[in-house]
GROMACS .gro file of C-alpha atoms in nm:
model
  324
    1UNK     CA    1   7.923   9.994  14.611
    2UNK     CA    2   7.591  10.167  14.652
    3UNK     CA    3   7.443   9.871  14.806
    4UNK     CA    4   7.767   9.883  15.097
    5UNK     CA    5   7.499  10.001  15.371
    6UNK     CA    6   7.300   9.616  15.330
    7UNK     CA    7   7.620   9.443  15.427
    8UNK     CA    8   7.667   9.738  15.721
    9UNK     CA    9   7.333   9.598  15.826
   10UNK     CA   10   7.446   9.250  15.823
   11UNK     CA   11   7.769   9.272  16.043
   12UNK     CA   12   7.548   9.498  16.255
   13UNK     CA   13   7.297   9.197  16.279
   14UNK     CA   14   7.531   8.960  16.375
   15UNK     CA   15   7.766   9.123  16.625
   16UNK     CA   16   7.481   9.352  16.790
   17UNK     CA   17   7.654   9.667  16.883
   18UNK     CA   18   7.537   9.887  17.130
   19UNK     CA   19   7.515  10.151  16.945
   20UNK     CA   20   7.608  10.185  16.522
   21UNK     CA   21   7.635  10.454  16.298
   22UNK     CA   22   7.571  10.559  15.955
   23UNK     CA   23   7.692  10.834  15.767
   24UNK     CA   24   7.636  11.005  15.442
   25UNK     CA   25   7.631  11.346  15.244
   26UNK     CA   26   7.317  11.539  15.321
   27UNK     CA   27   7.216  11.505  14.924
   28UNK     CA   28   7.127  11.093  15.056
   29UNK     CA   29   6.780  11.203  15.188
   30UNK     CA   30   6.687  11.338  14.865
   31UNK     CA   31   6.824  11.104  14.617
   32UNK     CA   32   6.648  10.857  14.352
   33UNK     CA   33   6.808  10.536  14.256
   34UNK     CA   34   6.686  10.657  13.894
   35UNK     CA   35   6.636  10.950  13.669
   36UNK     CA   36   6.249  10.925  13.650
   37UNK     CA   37   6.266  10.783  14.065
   38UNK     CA   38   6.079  10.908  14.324
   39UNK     CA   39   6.298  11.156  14.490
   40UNK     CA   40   6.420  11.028  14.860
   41UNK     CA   41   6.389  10.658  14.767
   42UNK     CA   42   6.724  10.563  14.859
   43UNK     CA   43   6.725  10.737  15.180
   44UNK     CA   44   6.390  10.541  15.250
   45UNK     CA   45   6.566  10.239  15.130
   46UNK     CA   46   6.866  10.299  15.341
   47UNK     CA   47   6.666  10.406  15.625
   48UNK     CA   48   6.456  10.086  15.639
   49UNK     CA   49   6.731   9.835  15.631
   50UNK     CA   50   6.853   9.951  15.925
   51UNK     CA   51   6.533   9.979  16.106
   52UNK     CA   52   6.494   9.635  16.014
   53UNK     CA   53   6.761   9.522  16.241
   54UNK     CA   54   6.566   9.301  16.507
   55UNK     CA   55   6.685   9.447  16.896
   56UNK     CA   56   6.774   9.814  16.785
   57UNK     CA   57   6.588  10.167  16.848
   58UNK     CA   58   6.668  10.390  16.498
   59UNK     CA   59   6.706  10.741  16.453
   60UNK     CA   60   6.809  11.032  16.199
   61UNK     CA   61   6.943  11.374  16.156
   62UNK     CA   62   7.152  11.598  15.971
   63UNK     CA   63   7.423  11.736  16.151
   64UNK     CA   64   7.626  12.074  16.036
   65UNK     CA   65   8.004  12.015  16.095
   66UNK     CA   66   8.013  12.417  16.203
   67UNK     CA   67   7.795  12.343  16.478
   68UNK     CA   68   8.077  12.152  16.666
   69UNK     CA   69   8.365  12.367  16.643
   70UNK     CA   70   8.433  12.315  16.337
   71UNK     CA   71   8.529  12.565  16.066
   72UNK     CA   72   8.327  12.468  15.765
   73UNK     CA   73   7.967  12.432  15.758
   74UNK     CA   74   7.995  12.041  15.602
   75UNK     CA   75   7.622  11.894  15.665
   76UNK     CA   76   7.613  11.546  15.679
   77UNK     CA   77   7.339  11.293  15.750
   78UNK     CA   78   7.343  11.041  15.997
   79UNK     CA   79   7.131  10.736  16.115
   80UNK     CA   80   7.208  10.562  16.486
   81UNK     CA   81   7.095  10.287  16.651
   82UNK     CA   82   7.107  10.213  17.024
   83UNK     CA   83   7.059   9.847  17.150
   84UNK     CA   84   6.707   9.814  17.319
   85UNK     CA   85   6.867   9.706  17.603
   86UNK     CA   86   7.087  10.015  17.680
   87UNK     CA   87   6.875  10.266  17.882
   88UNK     CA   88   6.822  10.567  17.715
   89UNK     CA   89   6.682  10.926  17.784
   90UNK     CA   90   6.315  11.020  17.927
   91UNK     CA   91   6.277  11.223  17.621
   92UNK     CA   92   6.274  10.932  17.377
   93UNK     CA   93   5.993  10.792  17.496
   94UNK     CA   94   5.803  11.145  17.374
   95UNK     CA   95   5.924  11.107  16.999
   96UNK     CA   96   5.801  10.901  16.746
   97UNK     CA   97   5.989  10.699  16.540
   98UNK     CA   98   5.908  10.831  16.193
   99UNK     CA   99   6.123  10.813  15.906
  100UNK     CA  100   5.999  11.155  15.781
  101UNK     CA  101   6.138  11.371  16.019
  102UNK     CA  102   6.476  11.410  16.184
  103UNK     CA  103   6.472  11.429  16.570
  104UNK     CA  104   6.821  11.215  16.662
  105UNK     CA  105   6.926  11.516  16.843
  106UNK     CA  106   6.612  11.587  17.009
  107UNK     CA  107   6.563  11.238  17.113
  108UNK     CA  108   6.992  11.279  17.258
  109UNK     CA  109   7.064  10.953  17.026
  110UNK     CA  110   7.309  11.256  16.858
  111UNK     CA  111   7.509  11.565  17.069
  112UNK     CA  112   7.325  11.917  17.058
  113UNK     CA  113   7.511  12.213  16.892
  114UNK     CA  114   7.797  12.306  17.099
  115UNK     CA  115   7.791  12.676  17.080
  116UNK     CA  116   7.747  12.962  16.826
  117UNK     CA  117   8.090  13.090  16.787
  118UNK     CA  118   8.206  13.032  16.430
  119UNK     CA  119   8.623  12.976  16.378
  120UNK     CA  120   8.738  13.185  16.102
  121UNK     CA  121   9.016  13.129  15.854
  122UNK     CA  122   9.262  13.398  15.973
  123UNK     CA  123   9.219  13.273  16.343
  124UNK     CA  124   9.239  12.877  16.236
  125UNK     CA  125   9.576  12.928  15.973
  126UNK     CA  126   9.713  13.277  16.068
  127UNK     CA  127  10.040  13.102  16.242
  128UNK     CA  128  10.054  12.926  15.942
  129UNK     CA  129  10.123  13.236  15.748
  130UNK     CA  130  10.501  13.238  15.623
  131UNK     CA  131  10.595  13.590  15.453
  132UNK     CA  132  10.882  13.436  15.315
  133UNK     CA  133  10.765  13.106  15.170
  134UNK     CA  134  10.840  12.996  14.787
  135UNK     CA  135  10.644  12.804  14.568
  136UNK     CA  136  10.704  12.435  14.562
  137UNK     CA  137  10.929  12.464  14.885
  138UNK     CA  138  10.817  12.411  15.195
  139UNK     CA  139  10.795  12.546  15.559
  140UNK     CA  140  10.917  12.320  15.814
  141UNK     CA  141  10.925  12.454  16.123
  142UNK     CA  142  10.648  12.715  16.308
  143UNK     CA  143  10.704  13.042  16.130
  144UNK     CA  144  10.479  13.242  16.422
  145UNK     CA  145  10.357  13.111  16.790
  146UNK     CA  146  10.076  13.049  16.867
  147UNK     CA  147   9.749  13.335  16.924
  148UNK     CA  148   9.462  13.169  17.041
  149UNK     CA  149   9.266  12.901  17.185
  150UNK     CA  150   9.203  12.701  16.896
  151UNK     CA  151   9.598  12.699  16.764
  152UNK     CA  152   9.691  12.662  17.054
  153UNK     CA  153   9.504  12.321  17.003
  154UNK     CA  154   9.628  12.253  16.668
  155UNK     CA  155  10.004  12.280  16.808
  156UNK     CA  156   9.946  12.039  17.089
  157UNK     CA  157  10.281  11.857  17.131
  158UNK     CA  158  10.087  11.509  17.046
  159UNK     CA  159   9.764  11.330  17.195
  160UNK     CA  160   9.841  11.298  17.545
  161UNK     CA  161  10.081  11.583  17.561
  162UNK     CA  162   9.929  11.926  17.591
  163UNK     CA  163  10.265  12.075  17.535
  164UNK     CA  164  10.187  12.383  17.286
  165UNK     CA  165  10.474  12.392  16.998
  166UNK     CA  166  10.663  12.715  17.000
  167UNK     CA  167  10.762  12.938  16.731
  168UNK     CA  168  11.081  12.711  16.517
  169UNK     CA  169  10.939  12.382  16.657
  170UNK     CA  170  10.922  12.113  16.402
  171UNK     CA  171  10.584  12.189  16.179
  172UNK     CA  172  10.516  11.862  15.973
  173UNK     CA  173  10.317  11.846  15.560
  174UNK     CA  174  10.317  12.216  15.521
  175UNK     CA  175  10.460  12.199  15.142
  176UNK     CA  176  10.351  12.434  14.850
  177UNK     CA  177  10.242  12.326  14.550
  178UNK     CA  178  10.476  12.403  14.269
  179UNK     CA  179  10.225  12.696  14.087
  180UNK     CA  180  10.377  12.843  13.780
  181UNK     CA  181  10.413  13.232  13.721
  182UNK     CA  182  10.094  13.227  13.551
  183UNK     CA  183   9.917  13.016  13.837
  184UNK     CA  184  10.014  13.284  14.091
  185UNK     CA  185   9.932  13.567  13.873
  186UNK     CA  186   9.604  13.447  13.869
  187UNK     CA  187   9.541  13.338  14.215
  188UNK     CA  188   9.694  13.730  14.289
  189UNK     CA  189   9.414  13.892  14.049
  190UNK     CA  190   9.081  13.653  14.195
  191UNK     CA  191   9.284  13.786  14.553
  192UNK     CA  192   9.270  14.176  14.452
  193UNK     CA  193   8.910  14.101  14.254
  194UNK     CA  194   8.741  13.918  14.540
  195UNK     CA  195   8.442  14.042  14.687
  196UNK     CA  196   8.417  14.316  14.430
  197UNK     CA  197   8.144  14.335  14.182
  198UNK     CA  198   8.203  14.299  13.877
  199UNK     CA  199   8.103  14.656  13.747
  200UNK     CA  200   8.338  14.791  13.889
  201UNK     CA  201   8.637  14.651  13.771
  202UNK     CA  202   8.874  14.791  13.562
  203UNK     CA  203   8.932  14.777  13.215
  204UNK     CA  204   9.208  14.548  13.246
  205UNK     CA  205   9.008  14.353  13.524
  206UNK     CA  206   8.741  14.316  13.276
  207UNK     CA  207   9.004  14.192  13.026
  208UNK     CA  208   9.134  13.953  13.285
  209UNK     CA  209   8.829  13.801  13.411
  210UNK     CA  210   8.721  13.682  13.074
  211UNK     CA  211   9.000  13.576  13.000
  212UNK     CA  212   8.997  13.342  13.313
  213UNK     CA  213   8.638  13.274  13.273
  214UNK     CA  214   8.709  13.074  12.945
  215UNK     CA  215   8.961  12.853  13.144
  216UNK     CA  216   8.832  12.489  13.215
  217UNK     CA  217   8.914  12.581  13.590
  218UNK     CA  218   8.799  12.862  13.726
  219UNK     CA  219   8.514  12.743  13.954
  220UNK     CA  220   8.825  12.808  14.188
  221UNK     CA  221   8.777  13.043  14.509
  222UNK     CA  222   8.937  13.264  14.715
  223UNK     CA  223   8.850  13.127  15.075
  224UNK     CA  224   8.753  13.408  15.323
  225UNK     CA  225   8.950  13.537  15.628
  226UNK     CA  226   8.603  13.550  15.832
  227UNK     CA  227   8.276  13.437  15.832
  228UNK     CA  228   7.906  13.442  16.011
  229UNK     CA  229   7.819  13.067  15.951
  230UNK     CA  230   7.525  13.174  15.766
  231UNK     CA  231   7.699  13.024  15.439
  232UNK     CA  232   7.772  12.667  15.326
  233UNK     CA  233   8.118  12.797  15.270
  234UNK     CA  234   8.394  12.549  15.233
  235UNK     CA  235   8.313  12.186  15.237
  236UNK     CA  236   8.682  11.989  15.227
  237UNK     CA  237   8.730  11.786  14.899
  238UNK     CA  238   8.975  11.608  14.718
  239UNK     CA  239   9.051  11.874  14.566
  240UNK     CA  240   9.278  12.103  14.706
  241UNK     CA  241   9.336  12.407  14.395
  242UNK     CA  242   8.967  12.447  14.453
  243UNK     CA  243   9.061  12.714  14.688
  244UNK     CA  244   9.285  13.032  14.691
  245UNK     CA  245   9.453  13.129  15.018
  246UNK     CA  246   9.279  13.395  15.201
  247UNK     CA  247   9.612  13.606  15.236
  248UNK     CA  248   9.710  13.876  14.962
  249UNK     CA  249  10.098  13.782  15.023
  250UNK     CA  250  10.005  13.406  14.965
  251UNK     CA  251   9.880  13.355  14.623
  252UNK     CA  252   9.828  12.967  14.609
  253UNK     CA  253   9.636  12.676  14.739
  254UNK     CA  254   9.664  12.530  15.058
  255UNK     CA  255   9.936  12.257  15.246
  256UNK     CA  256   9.863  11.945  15.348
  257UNK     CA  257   9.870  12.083  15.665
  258UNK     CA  258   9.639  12.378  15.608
  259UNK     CA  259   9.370  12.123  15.475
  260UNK     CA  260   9.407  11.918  15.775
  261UNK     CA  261   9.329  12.175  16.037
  262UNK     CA  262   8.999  12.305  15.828
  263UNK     CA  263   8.933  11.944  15.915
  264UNK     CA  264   9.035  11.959  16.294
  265UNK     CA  265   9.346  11.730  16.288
  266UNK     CA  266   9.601  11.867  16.528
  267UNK     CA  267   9.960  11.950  16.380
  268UNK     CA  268  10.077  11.607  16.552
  269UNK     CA  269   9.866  11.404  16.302
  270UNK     CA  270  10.054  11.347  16.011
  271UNK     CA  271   9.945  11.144  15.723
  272UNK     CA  272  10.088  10.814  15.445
  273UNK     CA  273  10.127  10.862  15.116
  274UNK     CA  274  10.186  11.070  14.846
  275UNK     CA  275  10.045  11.443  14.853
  276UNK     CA  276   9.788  11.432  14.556
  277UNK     CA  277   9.771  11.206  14.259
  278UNK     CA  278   9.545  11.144  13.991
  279UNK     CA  279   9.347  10.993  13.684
  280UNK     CA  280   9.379  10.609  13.685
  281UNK     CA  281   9.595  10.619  13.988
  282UNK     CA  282   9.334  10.737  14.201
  283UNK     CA  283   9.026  10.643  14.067
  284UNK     CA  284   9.082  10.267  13.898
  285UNK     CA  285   8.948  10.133  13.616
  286UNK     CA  286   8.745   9.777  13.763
  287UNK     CA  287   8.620   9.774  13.378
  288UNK     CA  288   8.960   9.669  13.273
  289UNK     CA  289   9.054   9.494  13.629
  290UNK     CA  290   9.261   9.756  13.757
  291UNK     CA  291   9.116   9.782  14.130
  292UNK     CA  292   9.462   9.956  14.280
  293UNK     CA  293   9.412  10.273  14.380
  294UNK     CA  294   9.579  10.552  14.536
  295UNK     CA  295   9.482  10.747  14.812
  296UNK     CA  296   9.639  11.074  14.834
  297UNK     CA  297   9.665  11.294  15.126
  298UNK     CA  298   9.450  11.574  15.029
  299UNK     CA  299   9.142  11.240  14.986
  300UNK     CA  300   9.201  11.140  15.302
  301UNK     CA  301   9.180  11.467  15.482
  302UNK     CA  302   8.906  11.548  15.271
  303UNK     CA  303   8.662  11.237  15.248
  304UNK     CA  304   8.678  11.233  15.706
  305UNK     CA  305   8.421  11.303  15.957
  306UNK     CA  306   8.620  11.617  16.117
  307UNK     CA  307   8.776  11.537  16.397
  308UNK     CA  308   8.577  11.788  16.614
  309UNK     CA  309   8.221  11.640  16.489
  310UNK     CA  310   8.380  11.312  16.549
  311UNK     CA  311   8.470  11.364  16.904
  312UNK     CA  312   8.190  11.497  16.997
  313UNK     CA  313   7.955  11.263  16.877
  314UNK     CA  314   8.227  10.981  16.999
  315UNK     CA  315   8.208  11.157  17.371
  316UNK     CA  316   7.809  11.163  17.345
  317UNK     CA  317   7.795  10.787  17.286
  318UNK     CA  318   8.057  10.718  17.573
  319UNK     CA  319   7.774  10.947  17.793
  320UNK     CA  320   7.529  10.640  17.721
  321UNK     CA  321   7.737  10.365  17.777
  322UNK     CA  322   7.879  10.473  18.101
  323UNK     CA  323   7.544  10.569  18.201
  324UNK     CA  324   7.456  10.159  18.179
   0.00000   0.00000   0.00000
């Protein structure tokens, strides 16, 4: 499997895109193949393959998924080739094309950051928010409408209708996990506790906390309300009880649906399979011949390009293709 990007190589060889892409988590440009390896080896490895490819001009960079309106700062790397036959920009020419330093975006093989303006939790899943939900139940239709721009997006009536879903429409995937009284007694103590140092807690606090602290899972966080971007905050995993709702009156993790919009996917979007699963069911065993896996819905929300990076580096490549 960690050889996959040789065989990317190949079908790019033989059906000679226009342009190809590559992408990885940022920790590829400074990973060995070994222990006692020379740190950024596979990157170089990775890196060269590609540039191998006879007919192509190849480029890098490391894009932050918060940098295209998109509420988690996610940094991923990414490697594109254009076809030497597609024109590209004047500024290009001016670059070198060095493996050691990333200039994609410079160069305008990758889109620039598209503003500064960070979306915060509260803004992104406040008409989400249902005061009168119950664990393990779920809430199926809008409990709020909608209170700015970017739900406004979210509750789009589906791709080519811009239609914004009103308060009681149909709301698909927004189930609760079924927490147990002890669960959401926790989750409401990291709630009261968060942000405040530790020397200040109570007695009973203090009594609390270790108590948690001795628990296999409590690398488990409360996910803010705001932000200044400045953070590597929340990066999406397959994992969904990583994270504690923001809101005091909503001691739990978060929907389906709540994952999916930290990802960009409008409301419409709705996903196959079963909510979460596990152990062998999700992971295989290919030692014993078991290949089947399952892919849960909180995986395949989680292991996307957002849909907001995607479209915007989807839109940049469209840019250079109409422009030949």
């Amino acid at each position: 499997a960690n050889k996959l990007y040789k065989d990317m190589a190949k079908v790019i060889d033989f059906f000679k895109p226009r342009i190809f892409l590559f992408e990885n988590v940022k920790g590829l440009h400074s990973a060995r193949w070994r222990k006692d390896g020379e740190k950024g080896e596979i990157f170089k490895d990775v890196y060269k393959t590609f540039k191998k490819i006879a007919g192509y001009t190849v480029r890098w960079d490391i894009l932050h998924a918060k940098d295209y309106g998109v509420p988690q700062n996610r940094p991923r790397i990414f490697i594109v080739g254009i076809r030497d036959d597609v024109s590209l920009y004047p500024e290009t020419i001016l670059l070198n094309n060095s493996r050691k330093y990333p200039d994609a975006v410079k160069a305008r093989f990758l889109p620039e950051k598209q503003g500064n303006r960070f979306i915060n939790l509260k803004d992104l899943l406040g008409d989400l928010v249902d005061t009168g939900y119950k664990t393990g139940q779920e809430t199926d239709t809008y409990p709020k409408g909608a209170k700015n721009i970017i739900q406004k997006e979210m509750r789009r009536k589906s791709r080519n209708d811009e239609t914004v879903m009103k308060k009681g429409s149909k709301l698909f995937e927004h189930k609760y996990s079924n927490h147990s009284e002890k669960v959401r007694e926790k989750f409401q103590f990291m709630q009261k506790v968060d942000g405040k140092r530790r020397e200040n807690f109570s007695q009973k606090e203090k009594n609390l906390q270790s108590e948690y602290d001795e628990l296999k899972k409590f690398s488990q966080r409360v996910l803010p309300a705001e932000w200044n971007g400045s953070e590597p905050w929340i990066t999406v995993t397959s994992l969904p009880d990583d994270y504690v709702h923001y809101d005091k009156g909503q001691p739990r993790s978060l929907t389906v649906r709540e994952w999916a919009r930290i990802q960009t996917f409008p409301d419409w979007y709705q996903f196959k399979g079963k909510r979460t699963t596990g152990g062998i069911r999700r992971a295989g065993r290919p030692g014993e011949n078991i290949h089947y896996r399952e892919l849960p819905k909180y995986t395949q929300i989680g292991n996307a390009i957002p849909v907001k990076l995607a479209e915007a580096i989807g839109e940049h490549f469209l840019k250079i293709l109409k422009k030949n």
